[in-house]
Amino acid sequence: MAARGQFSTRIGFILAAAGSAIGLGNVWGFPTNVASNGGAAFVLVYLILAFLLAYPVLMVELLVGRHYQSNPVNAYRKLTGNIIGAIVGVIGLLTVSFILSFYAIVGGWIVTWCLHYFAMALGMTEAANWLVTFGNMRNVIFTVIFFVLTAAIVRNGVSEGIEKWSTRLMPLFFLIIILLIIYVATLDGAGEGFRAYLTPDFSIITDPELIINAMGQAFFSLSLAVGTMLVYGSYISKKENIVSLGIWVAVLDISIAIVAGLLIIPAMYVAQANGVQIYDEAGALISSDGLLFSVLPSLFETMTSTAIIVPIAFFTLMIIAAVTSSISMLEVPVSFAIENHNLTRNKATFLIAGSILLISLIIVFNFGSLFGLVITATTEWSQPLLGLVISIFAGWLWHRNNILEEIKEGNPDAANGLFFKIWPWYIKFVCPALIALMFWRSL
Ligand code: PHE
C-alpha cells in the first residue's frame, strides 16, 4: 500500500478543512435558513450551537482521525474494538457519498449559471437560456462536469491535489466575497436588508423548529459526522497543535456563514427595490432553491449589462465553495478504497466518483421523488444521529489516556489548558444529551 498522504503545511490544512466546511451550506443554506427562520434570531441560535455543539464534535473527528491515522471505518473499528465501530464508519461513508450525489447536481446548476452569464456577454441568447432551463439533458451533462472537476483534484492526492487547490482557491473565495459585499452595500435597498438581517425576532428564539434547523445547519456546515473531518484529521502531522487548528476551521466556517448573510440578505432586498418579488404568497421570504436560482438571477437581470462581471463573480464564488467541499466528500470513500482494498488512488477515484455519479443520475431522472428525500435522509437524519454515536464513542469508549495523549501531541502544555480539562467530560455528557434531546424533539 502506498504511504498515506499528509498535509504539508499548517495553513494548507486550515484552508483545506475550511474549504470543506465552507460550501453551499454557508452561501446558500445559511442565508436561506436566516430568511425563513426570523432573521437574526436564527443567527444567534446558530452561533451558540456552532460553538457549543459543533466545535466539540469537530474535535472528536480530528482527534480520532489523527490518532488512528486511518479512514473512518478502520478508525472507529479500532476505537470500539469491534464491528460496531466499523459499521458506523461505513454508514458515515455511505452518508457522505449520498450527500455528494445531490451536492454535485446543485454544483452542476451553479456551473450552468456561471456559463449562462458568459453566454449572455457573448450575445448567445439561445444557449444562455438553455443553460438555465431545467431539463434532464442539462442536469446530466453538468452533473458529470462537476464530478470530473472534483475527481480531477482528488486523484492527485492530499498535498498535490486537495491541499494545492484549496490554497489556491480559498484566498480567491475570501477576496471575491468581500468585494461583492462592498458592491451590494452600495445599492438601493441594501440598508433594509442589513436591518432585516441584524434585528432578531426574539419571540421565536426558543422555537424547537428553529433550534433543530440551526443544529442541522451547523452539522452540515462543519462537514461533521460523516468522516470528512476525520480523514482530513488523519492527514495532520503529529507536530501540529490540533486544538488550535480546529478553532481556526470552526471560526472561519462560522464567520463565512455570517459574512455570506451580509451578502445574500441585502441582495434580496436590493432585488425587491428593483421590483423583484422576494416574499411568497404566504408572506414568507422566498427561500430554498428559489433564492439562489430565481431571486438572485432576477436581481442580476435588473443590472446593466456592463455589470455582468457581478453575477460571474458571484457564481465563481459558488463554484469554489462547492468544489472545495465536494473534494472533501469524495476523499472519504476514496481513502477507504485505497487503504482497505489496495486500489491505487487513480483507480479508486475513478471507480468511486463513477459509482456516486450513477446515484446522482438516478436522482436526476427521478428528481421529484428523490432529490428532497436524499437531502432529508442524509442531513436531517443520518448526520445528527452519527454525531450522537461518535460523541458516545469518544466520550465512553475511547480510553481517556489515548485522548489526552493525542491532545498533547504537538502541544506539550495542553494539560494546563481549558480544552484539556473540559472537553473529555463535555463530549461524554453534554454533547450526546444535547443532540439526543434535539433529535427527539424534532420527531
Ligand atoms: N460543509 C459543506 C457545506 O457547507 C458540506 C459538506 C457536508 C462537506 C459533509 C463535507 C461533508 O457546503
mmCIF file of N, CA and C and ligand atoms in Angstrom, residues 17-27 96 99 103 217-229 253 321-322 324-326 328-330 332 379 383, ligand 1:
data_model
loop_
_atom_site.group_PDB
_atom_site.id
_atom_site.type_symbol
_atom_site.label_atom_id
_atom_site.label_comp_id
_atom_site.label_asym_id
_atom_site.label_seq_id
_atom_site.Cartn_x
_atom_site.Cartn_y
_atom_site.Cartn_z
ATOM 1 N N ALA A 17 -9.453 22.254 5.173
ATOM 2 C CA ALA A 17 -10.579 21.921 6.053
ATOM 3 C C ALA A 17 -11.616 23.037 6.034
ATOM 4 N N ALA A 18 -11.157 24.285 6.005
ATOM 5 C CA ALA A 18 -12.115 25.390 5.902
ATOM 6 C C ALA A 18 -12.806 25.315 4.547
ATOM 7 N N GLY A 19 -12.072 24.903 3.526
ATOM 8 C CA GLY A 19 -12.669 24.760 2.195
ATOM 9 C C GLY A 19 -13.757 23.697 2.197
ATOM 10 N N SER A 20 -13.531 22.623 2.948
ATOM 11 C CA SER A 20 -14.551 21.591 3.067
ATOM 12 C C SER A 20 -15.772 22.162 3.777
ATOM 13 N N ALA A 21 -15.515 22.838 4.873
ATOM 14 C CA ALA A 21 -16.618 23.357 5.680
ATOM 15 C C ALA A 21 -17.378 24.454 4.938
ATOM 16 N N ILE A 22 -16.643 25.380 4.353
ATOM 17 C CA ILE A 22 -17.289 26.493 3.655
ATOM 18 C C ILE A 22 -17.778 25.996 2.303
ATOM 19 N N GLY A 23 -19.087 25.963 2.163
ATOM 20 C CA GLY A 23 -19.632 25.434 0.913
ATOM 21 C C GLY A 23 -21.012 26.000 0.680
ATOM 22 N N LEU A 24 -21.815 25.241 -0.073
ATOM 23 C CA LEU A 24 -23.169 25.708 -0.337
ATOM 24 C C LEU A 24 -23.940 25.879 0.963
ATOM 25 N N GLY A 25 -23.537 25.124 1.981
ATOM 26 C CA GLY A 25 -24.158 25.277 3.292
ATOM 27 C C GLY A 25 -24.038 26.706 3.802
ATOM 28 N N ASN A 26 -22.898 27.330 3.573
ATOM 29 C CA ASN A 26 -22.694 28.703 4.047
ATOM 30 C C ASN A 26 -23.348 29.736 3.149
ATOM 31 N N VAL A 27 -23.110 29.592 1.847
ATOM 32 C CA VAL A 27 -23.539 30.664 0.948
ATOM 33 C C VAL A 27 -24.990 30.514 0.521
ATOM 34 N N VAL A 96 -21.909 10.291 3.340
ATOM 35 C CA VAL A 96 -21.184 11.341 2.630
ATOM 36 C C VAL A 96 -21.276 11.117 1.119
ATOM 37 N N ILE A 99 -24.563 12.477 0.159
ATOM 38 C CA ILE A 99 -24.521 13.948 0.183
ATOM 39 C C ILE A 99 -23.875 14.436 -1.112
ATOM 40 N N TYR A 103 -25.238 17.016 -3.947
ATOM 41 C CA TYR A 103 -24.409 18.230 -3.992
ATOM 42 C C TYR A 103 -23.889 18.472 -5.406
ATOM 43 N N GLN A 217 -28.008 22.709 10.366
ATOM 44 C CA GLN A 217 -27.183 23.618 9.584
ATOM 45 C C GLN A 217 -25.729 23.594 10.090
ATOM 46 N N ALA A 218 -25.561 23.596 11.410
ATOM 47 C CA ALA A 218 -24.209 23.605 11.974
ATOM 48 C C ALA A 218 -23.469 22.300 11.640
ATOM 49 N N PHE A 219 -24.149 21.180 11.737
ATOM 50 C CA PHE A 219 -23.507 19.898 11.417
ATOM 51 C C PHE A 219 -23.138 19.827 9.940
ATOM 52 N N PHE A 220 -24.064 20.263 9.111
ATOM 53 C CA PHE A 220 -23.791 20.198 7.676
ATOM 54 C C PHE A 220 -22.653 21.136 7.334
ATOM 55 N N SER A 221 -22.720 22.343 7.882
ATOM 56 C CA SER A 221 -21.738 23.344 7.511
ATOM 57 C C SER A 221 -20.329 22.955 7.941
ATOM 58 N N LEU A 222 -20.197 22.345 9.112
ATOM 59 C CA LEU A 222 -18.844 21.964 9.530
ATOM 60 C C LEU A 222 -18.441 20.586 8.978
ATOM 61 N N SER A 223 -19.205 20.073 8.045
ATOM 62 C CA SER A 223 -18.903 18.771 7.415
ATOM 63 C C SER A 223 -18.782 17.665 8.456
ATOM 64 N N LEU A 224 -19.677 17.669 9.457
ATOM 65 C CA LEU A 224 -19.464 16.777 10.588
ATOM 66 C C LEU A 224 -20.068 15.390 10.435
ATOM 67 N N ALA A 225 -19.484 14.471 11.190
ATOM 68 C CA ALA A 225 -20.063 13.162 11.495
ATOM 69 C C ALA A 225 -20.073 12.170 10.338
ATOM 70 N N VAL A 226 -19.617 12.570 9.165
ATOM 71 C CA VAL A 226 -19.645 11.632 8.046
ATOM 72 C C VAL A 226 -18.232 11.209 7.634
ATOM 73 N N GLY A 227 -17.243 11.552 8.446
ATOM 74 C CA GLY A 227 -15.890 11.064 8.184
ATOM 75 C C GLY A 227 -14.969 12.042 7.482
ATOM 76 N N THR A 228 -15.534 13.106 6.936
ATOM 77 C CA THR A 228 -14.683 14.058 6.213
ATOM 78 C C THR A 228 -13.600 14.652 7.108
ATOM 79 N N MET A 229 -14.028 15.173 8.243
ATOM 80 C CA MET A 229 -13.062 15.822 9.130
ATOM 81 C C MET A 229 -12.135 14.793 9.764
ATOM 82 N N ASP A 253 -15.310 28.942 9.302
ATOM 83 C CA ASP A 253 -16.579 28.486 8.742
ATOM 84 C C ASP A 253 -17.742 29.324 9.261
ATOM 85 N N ALA A 321 -16.791 27.455 -3.631
ATOM 86 C CA ALA A 321 -17.367 26.914 -2.396
ATOM 87 C C ALA A 321 -17.739 25.445 -2.590
ATOM 88 N N ALA A 322 -18.356 25.147 -3.717
ATOM 89 C CA ALA A 322 -18.857 23.789 -3.941
ATOM 90 C C ALA A 322 -17.716 22.790 -4.174
ATOM 91 N N THR A 324 -14.415 22.928 -3.355
ATOM 92 C CA THR A 324 -13.542 22.640 -2.207
ATOM 93 C C THR A 324 -14.275 21.787 -1.169
ATOM 94 N N SER A 325 -15.602 21.747 -1.229
ATOM 95 C CA SER A 325 -16.348 20.836 -0.349
ATOM 96 C C SER A 325 -16.496 19.455 -0.976
ATOM 97 N N SER A 326 -16.811 19.421 -2.264
ATOM 98 C CA SER A 326 -17.058 18.110 -2.873
ATOM 99 C C SER A 326 -15.792 17.247 -2.876
ATOM 100 N N SER A 328 -13.669 17.101 -0.540
ATOM 101 C CA SER A 328 -13.522 16.505 0.795
ATOM 102 C C SER A 328 -14.515 15.357 0.984
ATOM 103 N N MET A 329 -15.654 15.436 0.294
ATOM 104 C CA MET A 329 -16.616 14.326 0.384
ATOM 105 C C MET A 329 -16.071 13.096 -0.329
ATOM 106 N N LEU A 330 -15.577 13.324 -1.536
ATOM 107 C CA LEU A 330 -15.080 12.192 -2.325
ATOM 108 C C LEU A 330 -13.887 11.521 -1.651
ATOM 109 N N VAL A 332 -13.387 10.749 1.332
ATOM 110 C CA VAL A 332 -13.708 9.761 2.379
ATOM 111 C C VAL A 332 -13.781 8.338 1.799
ATOM 112 N N THR A 379 -29.009 14.732 5.694
ATOM 113 C CA THR A 379 -28.635 15.860 6.550
ATOM 114 C C THR A 379 -29.502 15.984 7.795
ATOM 115 N N GLN A 383 -26.832 12.581 9.584
ATOM 116 C CA GLN A 383 -25.752 13.381 10.184
ATOM 117 C C GLN A 383 -25.900 13.592 11.703
HETATM 118 N N1 PHE B 1 -19.756 21.687 4.721
HETATM 119 C C1 PHE B 1 -20.195 21.637 3.384
HETATM 120 C C2 PHE B 1 -21.059 22.862 3.060
HETATM 121 O O1 PHE B 1 -21.332 23.653 3.892
HETATM 122 C C3 PHE B 1 -20.949 20.386 3.063
HETATM 123 C C4 PHE B 1 -20.317 19.104 3.493
HETATM 124 C C5 PHE B 1 -21.045 18.178 4.228
HETATM 125 C C6 PHE B 1 -18.998 18.792 3.138
HETATM 126 C C7 PHE B 1 -20.488 16.984 4.632
HETATM 127 C C8 PHE B 1 -18.429 17.580 3.516
HETATM 128 C C9 PHE B 1 -19.171 16.676 4.266
HETATM 129 O O2 PHE B 1 -21.484 23.023 1.961
#
